[in-house]
Every structure is written in C-alpha cells, then in structure tokens.
Short mmCIF file of C-alpha atoms and ligand atoms in Angstrom, two decimals:
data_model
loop_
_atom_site.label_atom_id
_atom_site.label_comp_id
_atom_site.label_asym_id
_atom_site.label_seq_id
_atom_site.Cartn_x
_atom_site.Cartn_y
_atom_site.Cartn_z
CA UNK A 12 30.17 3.73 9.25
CA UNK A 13 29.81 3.26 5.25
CA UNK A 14 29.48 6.11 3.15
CA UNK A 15 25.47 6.22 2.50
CA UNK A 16 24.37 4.12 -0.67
CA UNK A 17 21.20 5.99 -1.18
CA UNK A 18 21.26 10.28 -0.73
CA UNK A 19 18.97 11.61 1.71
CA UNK A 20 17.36 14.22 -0.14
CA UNK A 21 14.80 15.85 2.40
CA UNK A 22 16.81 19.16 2.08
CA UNK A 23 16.06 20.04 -1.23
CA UNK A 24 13.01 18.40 -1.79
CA UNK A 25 10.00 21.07 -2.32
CA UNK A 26 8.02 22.45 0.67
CA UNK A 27 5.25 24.69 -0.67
CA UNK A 28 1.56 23.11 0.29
CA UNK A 29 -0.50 20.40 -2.06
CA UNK A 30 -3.32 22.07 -3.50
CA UNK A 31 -5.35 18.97 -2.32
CA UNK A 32 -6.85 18.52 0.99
CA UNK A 33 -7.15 16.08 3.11
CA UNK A 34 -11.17 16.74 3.74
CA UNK A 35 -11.23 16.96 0.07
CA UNK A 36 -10.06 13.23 -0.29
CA UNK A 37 -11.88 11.91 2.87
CA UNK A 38 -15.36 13.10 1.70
CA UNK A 39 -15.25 12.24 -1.76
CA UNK A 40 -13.92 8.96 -0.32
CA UNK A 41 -17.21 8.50 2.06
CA UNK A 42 -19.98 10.33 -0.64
CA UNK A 43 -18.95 7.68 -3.19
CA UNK A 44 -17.89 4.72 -1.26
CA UNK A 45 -14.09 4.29 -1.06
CA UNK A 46 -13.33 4.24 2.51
CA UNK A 47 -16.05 4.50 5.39
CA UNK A 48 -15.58 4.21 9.43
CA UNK A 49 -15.59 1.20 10.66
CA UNK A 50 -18.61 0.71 13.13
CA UNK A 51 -20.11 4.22 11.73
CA UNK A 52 -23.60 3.04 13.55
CA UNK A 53 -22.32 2.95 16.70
CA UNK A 54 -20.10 6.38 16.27
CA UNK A 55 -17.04 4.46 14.96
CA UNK A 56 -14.26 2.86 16.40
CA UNK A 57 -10.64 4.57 17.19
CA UNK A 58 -9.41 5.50 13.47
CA UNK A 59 -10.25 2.15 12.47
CA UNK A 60 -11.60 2.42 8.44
CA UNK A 61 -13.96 -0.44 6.17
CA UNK A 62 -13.48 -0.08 2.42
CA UNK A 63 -16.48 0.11 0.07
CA UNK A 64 -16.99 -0.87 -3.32
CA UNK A 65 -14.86 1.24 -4.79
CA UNK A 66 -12.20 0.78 -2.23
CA UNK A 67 -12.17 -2.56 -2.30
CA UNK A 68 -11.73 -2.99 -5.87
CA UNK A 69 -8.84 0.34 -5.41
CA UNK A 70 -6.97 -2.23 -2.98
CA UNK A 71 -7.49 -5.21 -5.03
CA UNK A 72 -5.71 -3.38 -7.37
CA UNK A 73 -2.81 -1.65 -5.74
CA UNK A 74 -2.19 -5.06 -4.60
CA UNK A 75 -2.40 -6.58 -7.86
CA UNK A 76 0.24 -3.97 -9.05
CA UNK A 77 2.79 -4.72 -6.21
CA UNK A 78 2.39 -8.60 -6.73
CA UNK A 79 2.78 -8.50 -10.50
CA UNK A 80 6.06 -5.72 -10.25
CA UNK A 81 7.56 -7.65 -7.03
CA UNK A 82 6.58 -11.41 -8.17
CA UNK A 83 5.11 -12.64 -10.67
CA UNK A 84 7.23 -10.57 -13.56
CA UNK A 85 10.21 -11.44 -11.60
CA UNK A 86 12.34 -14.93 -11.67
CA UNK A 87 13.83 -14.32 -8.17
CA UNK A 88 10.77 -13.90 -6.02
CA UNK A 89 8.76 -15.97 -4.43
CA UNK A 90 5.37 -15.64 -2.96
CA UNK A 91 3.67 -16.72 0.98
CA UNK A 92 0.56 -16.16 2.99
CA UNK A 93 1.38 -16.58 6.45
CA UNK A 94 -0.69 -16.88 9.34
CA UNK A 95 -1.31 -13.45 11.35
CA UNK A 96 -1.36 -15.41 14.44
CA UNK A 97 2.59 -17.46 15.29
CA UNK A 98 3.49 -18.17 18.26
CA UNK A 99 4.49 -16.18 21.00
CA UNK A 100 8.17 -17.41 20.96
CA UNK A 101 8.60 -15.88 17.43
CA UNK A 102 7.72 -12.42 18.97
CA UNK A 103 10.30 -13.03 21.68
CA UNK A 104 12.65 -13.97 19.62
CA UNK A 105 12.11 -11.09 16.84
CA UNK A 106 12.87 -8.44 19.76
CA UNK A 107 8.82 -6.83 19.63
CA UNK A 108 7.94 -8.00 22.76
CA UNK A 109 10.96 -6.20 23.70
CA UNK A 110 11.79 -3.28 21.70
CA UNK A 111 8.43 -2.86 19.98
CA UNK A 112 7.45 0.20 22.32
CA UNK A 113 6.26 3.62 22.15
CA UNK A 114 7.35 6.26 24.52
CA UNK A 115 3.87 7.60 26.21
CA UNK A 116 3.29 10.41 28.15
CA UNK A 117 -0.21 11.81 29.66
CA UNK A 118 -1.17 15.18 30.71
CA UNK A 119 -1.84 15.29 34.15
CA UNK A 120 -4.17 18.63 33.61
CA UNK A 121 -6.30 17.86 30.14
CA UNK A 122 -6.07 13.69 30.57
CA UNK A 123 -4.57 14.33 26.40
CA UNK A 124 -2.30 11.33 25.60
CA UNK A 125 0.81 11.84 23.60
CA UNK A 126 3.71 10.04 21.95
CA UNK A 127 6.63 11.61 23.67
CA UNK A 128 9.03 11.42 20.33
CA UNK A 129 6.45 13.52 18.61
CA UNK A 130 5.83 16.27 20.85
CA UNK A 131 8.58 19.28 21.41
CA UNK A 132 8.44 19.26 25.03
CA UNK A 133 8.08 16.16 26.54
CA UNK A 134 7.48 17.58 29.91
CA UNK A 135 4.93 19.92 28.97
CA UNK A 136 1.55 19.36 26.92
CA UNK A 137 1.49 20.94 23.82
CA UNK A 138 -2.42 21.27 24.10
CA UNK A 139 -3.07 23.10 27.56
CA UNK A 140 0.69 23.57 28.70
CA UNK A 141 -0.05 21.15 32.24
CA UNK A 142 2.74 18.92 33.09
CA UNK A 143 2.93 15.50 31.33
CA UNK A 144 4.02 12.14 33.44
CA UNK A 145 7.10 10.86 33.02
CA UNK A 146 7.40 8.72 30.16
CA UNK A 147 6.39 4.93 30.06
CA UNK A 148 7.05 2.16 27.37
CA UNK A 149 4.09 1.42 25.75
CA UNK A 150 4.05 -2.21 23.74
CA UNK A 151 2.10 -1.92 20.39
CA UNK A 152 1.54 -5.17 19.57
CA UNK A 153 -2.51 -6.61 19.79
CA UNK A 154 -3.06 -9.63 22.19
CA UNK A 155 -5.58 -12.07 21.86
CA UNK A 156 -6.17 -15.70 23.60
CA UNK A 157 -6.06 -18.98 21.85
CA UNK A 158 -8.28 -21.57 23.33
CA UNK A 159 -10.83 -21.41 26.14
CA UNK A 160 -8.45 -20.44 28.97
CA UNK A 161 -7.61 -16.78 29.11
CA UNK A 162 -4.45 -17.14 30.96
CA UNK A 163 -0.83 -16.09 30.36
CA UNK A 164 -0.01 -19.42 28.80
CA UNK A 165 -2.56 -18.78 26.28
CA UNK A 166 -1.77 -15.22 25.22
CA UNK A 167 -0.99 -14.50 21.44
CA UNK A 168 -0.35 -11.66 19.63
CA UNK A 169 -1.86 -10.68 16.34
CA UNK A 170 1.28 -9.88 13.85
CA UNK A 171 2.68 -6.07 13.83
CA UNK A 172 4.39 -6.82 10.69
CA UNK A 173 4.17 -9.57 7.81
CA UNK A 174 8.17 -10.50 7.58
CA UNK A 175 8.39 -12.53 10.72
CA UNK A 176 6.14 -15.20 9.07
CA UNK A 177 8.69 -15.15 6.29
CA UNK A 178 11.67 -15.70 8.70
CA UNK A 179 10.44 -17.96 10.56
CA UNK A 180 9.42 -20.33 7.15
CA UNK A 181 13.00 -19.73 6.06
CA UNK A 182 14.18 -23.50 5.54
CA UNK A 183 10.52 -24.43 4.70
CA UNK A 184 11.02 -22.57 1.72
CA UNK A 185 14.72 -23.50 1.31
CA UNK A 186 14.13 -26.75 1.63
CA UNK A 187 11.33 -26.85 -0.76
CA UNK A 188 11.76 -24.22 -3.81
CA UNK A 189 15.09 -24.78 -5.09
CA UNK A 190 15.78 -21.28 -4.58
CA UNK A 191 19.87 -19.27 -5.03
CA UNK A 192 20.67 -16.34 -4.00
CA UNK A 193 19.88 -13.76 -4.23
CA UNK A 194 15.98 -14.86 -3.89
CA UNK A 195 13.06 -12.49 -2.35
CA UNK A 196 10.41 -13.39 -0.40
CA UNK A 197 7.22 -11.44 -1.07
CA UNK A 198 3.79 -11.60 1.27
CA UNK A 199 1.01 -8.96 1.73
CA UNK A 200 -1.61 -9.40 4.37
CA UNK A 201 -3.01 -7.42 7.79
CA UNK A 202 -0.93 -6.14 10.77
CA UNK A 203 -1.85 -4.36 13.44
CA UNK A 204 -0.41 -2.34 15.88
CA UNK A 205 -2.09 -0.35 19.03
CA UNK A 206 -0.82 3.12 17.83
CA UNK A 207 -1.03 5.67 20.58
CA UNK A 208 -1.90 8.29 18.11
CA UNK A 209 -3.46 6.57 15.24
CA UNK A 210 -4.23 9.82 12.34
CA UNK A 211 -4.73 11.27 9.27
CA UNK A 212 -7.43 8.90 7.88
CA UNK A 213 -5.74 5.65 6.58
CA UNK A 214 -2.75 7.08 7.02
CA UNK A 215 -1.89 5.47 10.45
CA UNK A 216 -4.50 2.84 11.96
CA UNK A 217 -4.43 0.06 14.35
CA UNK A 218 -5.19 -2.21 11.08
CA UNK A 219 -3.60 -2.10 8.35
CA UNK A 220 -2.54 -4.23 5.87
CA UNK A 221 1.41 -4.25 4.45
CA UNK A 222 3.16 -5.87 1.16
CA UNK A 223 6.06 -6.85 2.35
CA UNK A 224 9.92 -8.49 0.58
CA UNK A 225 12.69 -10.21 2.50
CA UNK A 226 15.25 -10.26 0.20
CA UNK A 227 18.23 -12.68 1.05
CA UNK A 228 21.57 -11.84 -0.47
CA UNK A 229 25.17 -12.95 0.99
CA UNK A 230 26.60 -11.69 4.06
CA UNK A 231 28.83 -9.03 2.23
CA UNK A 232 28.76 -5.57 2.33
CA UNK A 233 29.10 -4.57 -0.90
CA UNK A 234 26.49 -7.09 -2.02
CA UNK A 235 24.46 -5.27 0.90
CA UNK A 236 25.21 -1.94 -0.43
CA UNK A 237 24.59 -2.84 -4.34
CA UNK A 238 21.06 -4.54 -3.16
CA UNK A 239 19.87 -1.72 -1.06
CA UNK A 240 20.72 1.04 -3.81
CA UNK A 241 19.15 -1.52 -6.09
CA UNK A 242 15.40 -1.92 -3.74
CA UNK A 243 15.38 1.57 -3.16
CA UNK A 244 15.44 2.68 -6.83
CA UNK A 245 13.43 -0.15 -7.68
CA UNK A 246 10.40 0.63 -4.80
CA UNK A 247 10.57 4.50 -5.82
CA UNK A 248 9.96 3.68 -9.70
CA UNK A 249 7.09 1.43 -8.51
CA UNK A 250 5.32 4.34 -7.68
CA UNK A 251 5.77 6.29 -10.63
CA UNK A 252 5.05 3.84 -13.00
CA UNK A 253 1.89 3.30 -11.36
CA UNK A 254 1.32 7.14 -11.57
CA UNK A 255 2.53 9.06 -8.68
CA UNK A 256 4.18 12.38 -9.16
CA UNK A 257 7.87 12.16 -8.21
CA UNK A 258 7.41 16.07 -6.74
CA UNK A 259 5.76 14.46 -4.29
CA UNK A 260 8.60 12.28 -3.45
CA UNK A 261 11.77 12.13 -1.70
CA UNK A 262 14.26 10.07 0.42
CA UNK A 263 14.76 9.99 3.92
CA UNK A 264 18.10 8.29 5.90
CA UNK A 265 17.60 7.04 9.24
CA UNK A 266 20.16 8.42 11.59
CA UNK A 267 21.43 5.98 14.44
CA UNK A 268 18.81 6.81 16.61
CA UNK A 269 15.71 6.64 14.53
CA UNK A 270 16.72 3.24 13.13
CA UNK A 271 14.21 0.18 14.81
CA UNK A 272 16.08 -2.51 16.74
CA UNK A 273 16.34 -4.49 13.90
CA UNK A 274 17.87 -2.29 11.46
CA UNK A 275 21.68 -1.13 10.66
CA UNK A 276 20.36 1.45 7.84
CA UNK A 277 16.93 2.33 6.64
CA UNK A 278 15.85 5.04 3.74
CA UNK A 279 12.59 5.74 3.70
CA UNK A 280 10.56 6.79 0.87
CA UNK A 281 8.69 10.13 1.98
CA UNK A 282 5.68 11.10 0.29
CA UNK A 283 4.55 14.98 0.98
CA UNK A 284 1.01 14.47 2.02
CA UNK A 285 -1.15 17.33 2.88
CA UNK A 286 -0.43 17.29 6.71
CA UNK A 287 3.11 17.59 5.66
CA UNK A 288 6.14 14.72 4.72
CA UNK A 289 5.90 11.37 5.78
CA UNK A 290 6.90 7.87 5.77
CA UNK A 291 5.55 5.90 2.68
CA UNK A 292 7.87 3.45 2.30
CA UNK A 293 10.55 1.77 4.23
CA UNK A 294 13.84 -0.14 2.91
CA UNK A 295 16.00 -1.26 5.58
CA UNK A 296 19.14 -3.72 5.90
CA UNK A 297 18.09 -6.06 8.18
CA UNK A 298 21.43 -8.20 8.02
CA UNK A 299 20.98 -11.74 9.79
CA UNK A 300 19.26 -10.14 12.67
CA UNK A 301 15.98 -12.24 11.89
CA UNK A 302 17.36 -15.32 10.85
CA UNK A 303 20.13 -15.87 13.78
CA UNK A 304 17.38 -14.79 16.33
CA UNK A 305 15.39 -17.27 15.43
CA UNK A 306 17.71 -20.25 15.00
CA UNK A 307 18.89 -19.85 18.32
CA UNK A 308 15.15 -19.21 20.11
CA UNK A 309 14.02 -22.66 17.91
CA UNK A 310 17.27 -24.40 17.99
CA UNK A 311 16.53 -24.97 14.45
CA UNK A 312 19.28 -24.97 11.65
CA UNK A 313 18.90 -21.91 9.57
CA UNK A 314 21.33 -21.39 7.45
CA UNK A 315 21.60 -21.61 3.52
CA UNK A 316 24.34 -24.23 1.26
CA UNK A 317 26.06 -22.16 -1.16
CA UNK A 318 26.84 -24.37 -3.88
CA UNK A 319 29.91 -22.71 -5.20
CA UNK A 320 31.93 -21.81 -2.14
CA UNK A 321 30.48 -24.79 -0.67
CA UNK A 322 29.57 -22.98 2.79
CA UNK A 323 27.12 -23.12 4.71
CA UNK A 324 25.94 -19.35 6.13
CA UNK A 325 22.86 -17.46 7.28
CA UNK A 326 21.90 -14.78 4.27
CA UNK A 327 21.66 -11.04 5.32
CA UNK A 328 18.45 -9.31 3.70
CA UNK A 329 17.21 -6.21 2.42
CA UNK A 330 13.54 -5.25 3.03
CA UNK A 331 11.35 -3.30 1.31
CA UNK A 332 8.41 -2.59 3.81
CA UNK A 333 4.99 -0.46 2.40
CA UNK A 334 1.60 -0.21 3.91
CA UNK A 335 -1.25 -0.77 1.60
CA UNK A 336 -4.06 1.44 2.62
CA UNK A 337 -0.80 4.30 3.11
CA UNK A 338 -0.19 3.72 -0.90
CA UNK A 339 -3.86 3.70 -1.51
CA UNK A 340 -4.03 7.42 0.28
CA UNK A 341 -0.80 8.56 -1.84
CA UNK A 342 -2.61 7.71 -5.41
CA UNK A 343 -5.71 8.95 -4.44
CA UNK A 344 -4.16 12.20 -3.63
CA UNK A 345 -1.84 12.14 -6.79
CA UNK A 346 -4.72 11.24 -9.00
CA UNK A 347 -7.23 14.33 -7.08
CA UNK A 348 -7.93 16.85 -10.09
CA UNK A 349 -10.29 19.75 -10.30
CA UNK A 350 -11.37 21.65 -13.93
CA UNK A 351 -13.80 22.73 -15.88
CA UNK A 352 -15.90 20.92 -18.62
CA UNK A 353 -18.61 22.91 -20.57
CA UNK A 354 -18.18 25.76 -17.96
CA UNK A 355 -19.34 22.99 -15.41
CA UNK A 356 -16.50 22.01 -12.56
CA UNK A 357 -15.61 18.55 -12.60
CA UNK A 358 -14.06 16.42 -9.87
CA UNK A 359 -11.94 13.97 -11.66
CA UNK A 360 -9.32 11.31 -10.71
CA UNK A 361 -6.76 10.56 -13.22
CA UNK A 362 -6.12 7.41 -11.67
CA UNK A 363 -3.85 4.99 -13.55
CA UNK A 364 -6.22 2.43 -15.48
CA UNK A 365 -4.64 -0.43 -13.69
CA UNK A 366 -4.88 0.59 -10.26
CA UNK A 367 -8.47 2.44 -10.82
CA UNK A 368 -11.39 0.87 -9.16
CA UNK A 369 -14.01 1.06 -12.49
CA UNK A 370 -12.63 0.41 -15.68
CA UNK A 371 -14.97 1.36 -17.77
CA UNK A 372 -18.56 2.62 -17.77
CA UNK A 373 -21.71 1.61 -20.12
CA UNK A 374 -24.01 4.46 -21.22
CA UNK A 375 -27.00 3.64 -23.16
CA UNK A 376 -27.70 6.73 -24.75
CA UNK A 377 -31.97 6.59 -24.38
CA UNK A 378 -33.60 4.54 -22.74
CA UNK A 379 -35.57 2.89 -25.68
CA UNK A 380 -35.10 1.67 -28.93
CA UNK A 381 -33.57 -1.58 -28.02
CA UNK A 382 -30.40 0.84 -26.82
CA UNK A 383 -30.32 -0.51 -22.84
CA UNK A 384 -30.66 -4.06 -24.16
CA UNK A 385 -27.57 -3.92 -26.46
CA UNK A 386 -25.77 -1.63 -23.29
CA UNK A 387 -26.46 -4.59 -21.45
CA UNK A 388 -25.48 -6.96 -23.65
CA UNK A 389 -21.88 -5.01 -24.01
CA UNK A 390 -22.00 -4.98 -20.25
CA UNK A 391 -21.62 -8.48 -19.78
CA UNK A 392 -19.35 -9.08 -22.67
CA UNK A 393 -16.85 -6.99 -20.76
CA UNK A 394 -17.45 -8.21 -17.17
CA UNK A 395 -15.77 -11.29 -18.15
CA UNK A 396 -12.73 -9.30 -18.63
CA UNK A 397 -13.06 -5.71 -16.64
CA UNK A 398 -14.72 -4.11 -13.45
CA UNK A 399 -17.06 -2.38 -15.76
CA UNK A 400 -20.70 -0.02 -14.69
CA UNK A 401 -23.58 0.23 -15.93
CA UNK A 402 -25.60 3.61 -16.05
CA UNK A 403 -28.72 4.55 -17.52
CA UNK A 404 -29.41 7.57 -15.22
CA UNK A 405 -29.74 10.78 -16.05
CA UNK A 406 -27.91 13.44 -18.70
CA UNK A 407 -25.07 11.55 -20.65
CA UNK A 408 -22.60 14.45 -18.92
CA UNK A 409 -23.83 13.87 -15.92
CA UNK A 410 -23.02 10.49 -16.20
CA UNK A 411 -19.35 10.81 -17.67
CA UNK A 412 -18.62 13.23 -14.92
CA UNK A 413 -19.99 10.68 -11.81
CA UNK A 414 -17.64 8.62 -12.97
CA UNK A 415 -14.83 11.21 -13.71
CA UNK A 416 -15.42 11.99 -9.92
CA UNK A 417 -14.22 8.30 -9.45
CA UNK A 418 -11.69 7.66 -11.68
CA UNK A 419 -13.17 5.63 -14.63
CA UNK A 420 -10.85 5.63 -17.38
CA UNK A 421 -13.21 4.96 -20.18
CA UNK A 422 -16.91 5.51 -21.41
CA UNK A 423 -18.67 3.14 -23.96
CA UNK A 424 -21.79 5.07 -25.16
CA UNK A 425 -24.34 2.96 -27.14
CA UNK A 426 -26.13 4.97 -29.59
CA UNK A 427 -28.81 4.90 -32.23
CA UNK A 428 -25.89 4.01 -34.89
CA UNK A 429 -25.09 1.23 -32.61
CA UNK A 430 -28.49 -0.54 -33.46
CA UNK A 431 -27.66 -0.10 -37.11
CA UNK A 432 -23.60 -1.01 -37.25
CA UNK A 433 -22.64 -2.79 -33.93
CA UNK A 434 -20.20 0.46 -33.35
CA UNK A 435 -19.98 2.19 -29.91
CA UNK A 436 -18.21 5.69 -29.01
CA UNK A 437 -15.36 4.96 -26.59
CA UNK A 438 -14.18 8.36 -24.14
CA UNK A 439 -10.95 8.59 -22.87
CA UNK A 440 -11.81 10.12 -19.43
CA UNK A 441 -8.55 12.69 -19.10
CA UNK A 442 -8.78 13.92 -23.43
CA UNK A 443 -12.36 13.40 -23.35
CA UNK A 444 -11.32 12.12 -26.62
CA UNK A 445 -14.05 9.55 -28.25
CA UNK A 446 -13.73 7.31 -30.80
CA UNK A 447 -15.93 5.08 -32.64
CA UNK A 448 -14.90 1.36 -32.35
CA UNK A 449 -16.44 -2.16 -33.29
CA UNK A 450 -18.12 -4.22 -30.51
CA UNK A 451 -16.15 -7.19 -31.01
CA UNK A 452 -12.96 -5.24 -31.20
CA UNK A 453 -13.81 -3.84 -27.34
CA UNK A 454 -11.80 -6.21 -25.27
CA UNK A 455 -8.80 -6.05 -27.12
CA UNK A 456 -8.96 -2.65 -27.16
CA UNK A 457 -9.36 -2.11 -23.87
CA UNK A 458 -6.83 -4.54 -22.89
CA UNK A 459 -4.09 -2.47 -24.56
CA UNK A 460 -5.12 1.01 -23.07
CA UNK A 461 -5.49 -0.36 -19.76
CA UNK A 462 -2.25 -2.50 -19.70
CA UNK A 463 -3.66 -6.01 -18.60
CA UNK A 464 -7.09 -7.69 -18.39
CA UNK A 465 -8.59 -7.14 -15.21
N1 GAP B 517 8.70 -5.06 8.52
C1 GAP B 517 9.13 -3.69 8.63
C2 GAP B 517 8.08 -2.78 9.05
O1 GAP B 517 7.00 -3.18 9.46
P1 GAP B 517 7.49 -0.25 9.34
O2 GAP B 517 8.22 0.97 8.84
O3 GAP B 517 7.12 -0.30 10.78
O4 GAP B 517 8.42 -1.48 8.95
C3 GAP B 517 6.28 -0.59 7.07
O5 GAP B 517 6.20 -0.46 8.47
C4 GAP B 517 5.19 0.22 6.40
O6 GAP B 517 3.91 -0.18 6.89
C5 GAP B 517 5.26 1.73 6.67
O7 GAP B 517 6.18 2.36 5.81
C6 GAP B 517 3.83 2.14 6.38
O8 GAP B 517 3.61 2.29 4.99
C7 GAP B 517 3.03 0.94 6.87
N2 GAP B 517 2.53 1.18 8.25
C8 GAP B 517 3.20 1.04 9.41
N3 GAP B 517 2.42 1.35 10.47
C9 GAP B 517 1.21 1.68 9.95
C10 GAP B 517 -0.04 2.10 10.54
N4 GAP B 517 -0.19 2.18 11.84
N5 GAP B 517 -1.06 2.37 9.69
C11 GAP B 517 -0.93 2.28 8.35
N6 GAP B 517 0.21 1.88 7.76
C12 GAP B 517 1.28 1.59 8.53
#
C-alpha cells in the first residue's frame, strides 16, 4: 500500500464534551421552525424530518454555498440534476444491490434491532443482555414500482447516493461539454437509504439529501494522490470559511475493512457532535470502479480521448461525498451561543450571513407617526435583494433578541429621525454595534457585509 496522502488525525484531536446539546438544538429548531417531524399529526414517521421556514431558507443556503465554492467560482466543474429513479441495471452494475448491506441482528428476548458493526457484542444485546440472531444482510436501498404492475420486472429503487447518475451520464457529458481533464462533476439532490438505526435528529435519516463531486483525473497514482490531498484540504476549508470551528474537526482514514466496495482509500472529515465524533464528510478514490462497471453492464463505450497522448482510457475519480441536512446540523451547532445582554440571557446564533436563514430584520420603532409605513416601504426595497422580516411586535429588545435566537445578522430600526432624514440605525447582531446609514445606501451595504446578494 501507498504511504497515506492525508494524516489521520483522530488521535490527537480534542475529546472533552461540546457545551451544546443536542435537545438544545432540536427544540430551538422545532419552537422557531427550522426542522419539524415529518407526519407530527399522526405521531411522526421513523426519524424522518420536514424543514420549516427557517430551515428551508438554512438549506437553500448551505446549498447555495456548496454550488458557488464547488461550481460556479470554479472553471473545471460542471453541474447535473439527475433523476432519483435509473434503472435497475445501474444498481446492479454499481455493486448496491450487492454490497449495499447492513449487518442486522435482533434480540430474541426484548424484539430491539441492532446494527451488528455498532454494537460490542454481537451475540449479546447491549439493552437486556438476551441472545441476538445470527446476523443477516440487510439491503438499504428503497424500492418502489414503476407502472401499474407490481411485479419483479417492475421494481425500482429510489437512489442511495447522487454519483451513479453522474456515471452513468459520463459520455453524455463528454460528448457534449468540451470538457479536459481534470473536470468535476457536481450534483446535489435526495437519497435515501432504509437505515436500520436511523438517529440523532438529521443526523442519519432514511431521506436525506447529498451534494455530491465526481472528479475525473488520469489513471495515475500520483495524479490520484495529488487530487485526493488536494479535495480533502479543499472540502475541510469549505467548512471553515463558511464558519465552522476547526476544534470541532478532524480526519479520519479508512482502514481496509471499513472502506465501501467501491473504494481503495477514503478520509473522512469527522465533525465532534454532541453524541460524540462522526462522519461529516467523505472523500474517497473511487478509481475506474464506476465507469468500467458500467461500460461493461451497458456495453457502452466509456472511455475519454486524451488529446495529447492521443489515448483513449477510462479516468479514475476522486469524490467528495457530504450530506446536506448532516452540514446543516454541524453549523447550527457551531453557530449555538448563549450570553447575556442587559443582564437578560440571550440565545443567539452567530450564523455566517451567507448561510443564515434571515438576513436582516425591519423594526419600526412605534407604531405611528408614519414609522411602519416607511418600515414597510424599506421592507420591500430589500426583498428584492435579501430574505429580510418584518416586526412590529413588542419591546425593540425583544425584538433584536427573537431574531438573535435565529441567527439574523442585521437589524434596520426606523426611527423618528428617519421621517425627517431618510437615515435608519443598522445592528450588527454579534457587536450589537449600530450605525446610522442612508436608505438608498442599504443594499449596497448590505451586500458587502453579507458577501453576495441573496
Ligand atoms: N457517494 C458516496 C456516498 O454516498 P456515504 O459516505 O455513504 O458516501 C456521503 O455518504 C455523505 O452523505 C455522508 O458523509 C453523510 O454526510 C451523508 N449521509 C449518508 N447517509 C446518511 C443518512 N442516512 N442520513 C443523513 N446523511 C447521510
């Protein structure tokens, strides 16, 4: 084996616990409207999770931020949308139908169901002590029916990952984008798997959604190494820059064993969540394992024409794998802050301004003197341009501190010198900083604190 490209560094990473909870992020989630369970009426439905208002416009724009960094500032990615249903011969021929399996074992006392990788005995249940069965395979992948007939010749499976559609549109794209490698292929969109012990929140469901890059490079191993080393790096500053704490972080190297069957090296980026570390983030060298499964299941030519040593080859790739609603968990829990304002406690989440869900709030200051007409006014100016609120309710503290609570990076507070000068106080929700500041001056402003118009 190579010498690793990218040091594992669980040993040394920090192990006291987070400060934050988990029930601390799960019920400010549900009192303000960021994540609620699905079905809730009818008691809910297995670890399955609808976003609200606020979470909606949270994944909006974690997604945004992966799309811009991994595509759209780039000049060797591309973008797809792929259906979630394919057809059955691409999971054949992708080894899930096969190798996509969790080891399941039931207690034959208590009826409790566990994955037998994650217990410490796997004869013995770690609830009551009874004796578990003897391990079966369990497949994780969804099936559905296409058509009328519910027969086996009509079975499909709903996608447990996003990169098949990518593989399996390989020439489609070489054949119509001109692209050299090294090129990436970015696409985010749902997957599902039936997890036998779906937990922690959002952190593992049966329905998820993933932003996924297959990045082609040539069959060499030192390109390999160089391009792994490069998409790990590259994946862990992501985070950062979008304001996680790199304390929180650290790398994790497959050994042999834990690698999936279509993997020959995979570092995962660990995030140390309240429950303890776990995968965020994979990266694994995926070599041509996709690409020459599918040409010979299809028959189909899929190999690239390199130009300059005029030979024709199928690319290895590098993938950067990362569920949404998992990154969506790790900046909430990063941005969770507690302190005290005018001896009152505050909840407060110093969110990044791109990724937060509000990003800015209007105050009038009274409720008369022409002030909510002009707050209103403002309001729409900036809706063009922003996810902005509008509140008129209550104390002006209690209204910075409802949207402290969810992140809102700035206040615009229309006053009674407003109605004389067209000037508005702007608070910066982690200073609590304000400044005075022209009306028509707002969205430019704004723009450049934030870091884009959105
Ligand atoms: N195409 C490679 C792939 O799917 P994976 O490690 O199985 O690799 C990639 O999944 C990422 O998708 C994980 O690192 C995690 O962030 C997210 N993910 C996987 N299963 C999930 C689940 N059940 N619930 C939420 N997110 C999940």
């Amino acid at each position: 084996m190579s010498a690793p490209e990218v040091k594992d560094d669980v040993a040394t990473a920090p192990s006291e616990k987070r400060a934050v909870t988990m029930e601390k992020i799960v019920n400010l989630c549900k009192r303000r409207g960021f994540v609620f369970p699905t079905s809730d009426i009818y008691g809910g439905l297995g670890s399955t999770y609808d976003y609200g208002p606020l979470g909606a416009e949270l994944k909006r724009n974690v997604k945004e931020a992966w799309w811009r960094y991994m595509v759209q500032e780039r000049t060797d990615v591309i973008g797809l949308d792929s259906a979630i249903l394919q057809h059955p011969k691409t999971w054949e021929a992708s080894g899930h139908l096969k190798n996509f399996t969790d080891p399941l074992v039931d207690c034959k006392v208590c009826k409790h169901r566990f994955r037998a990788d994650q217990i410490p005995d796997p004869t013995k249940c770690p609830d009551c002590g009874g004796q578990l069965t003897e391990a079966r395979q369990f497949n994780m992948m969804l099936k559905t029916f296409l058509g009328p007939v519910e027969d086996s010749a009509s079975v499909v499976y709903m996608r447990p990952e996003t990169a098949q559609g990518i593989f399996a549109n390989f020439a489609n794209l070489v054949d119509t984008q001109r692209v050299k490698l090294p090129f990436g292929v970015a696409q985010m969109g749902k997957s599902f798997r039936n997890e036998i012990t779906p937990e922690n929140f959002i952190f593992r469901t049966r329905e998820f959604e993933q932003m996924e890059m297959e990045y082609f490079i040539k069959p060499d191993k030192t390109e390999e190494a160089k391009w792994f080393e490069y998409w790990v790096e590259h994946r862990m500053n992501w985070f950062l820059k979008f304001g996680a704490k790199r304390d929180n972080f650290r790398y994790h190297q497959h050994p042999k064993e834990e690698l999936s069957h279509y993997s020959r090296g995979t570092t995962d980026i660990q995030y140390r969540y309240p429950f303890g570390w776990g995968e965020l983030e994979g990266v694994a060298k995926r070599g041509s394992y996709d690409l020459d499964q599918h040409a010979n299941a299809s028959g189909k030519d899929l190999t690239y024409f390199d130009e300059e040593a005029k030979a024709r080859y199928r690319p290895w790739v590098i993938e950067p794998a990362l569920g949404v609603d998992r990154a969506m968990l790790v900046f909430l829990l990063d941005a969770y802050d507690e302190d005290v304002v005018e001896n009152e406690e505050r909840i407060v989440l110093r969110l990044d301004p791109r990724i937060a869900p509000i990003k800015a709030a209007v105050y009038p200051l009274l409720r008369k003197g022409g002030q909510p007409e002009k707050a209103n006014d403002v309001l729409m100016l900036l809706k063009k341009y922003f996810t902005v609120a509008y509140d008129q309710a209550g104390s002006i503290g209690r209204r910075y501190r409802r949207q402290d609570e969810v992140g809102t990076p700035y206040g615009i507070t229309i006053d009674h010198q407003t109605m004389e000068d067209e000037t508005v106080t702007l608070r910066d929700r982690d200073s609590m900083a304000q400044e005075r500041i022209a009306i028509p001056r707002l969205v430019e402003e704004l723009t450049s604190r934030i870091g884009w118009a959105r």
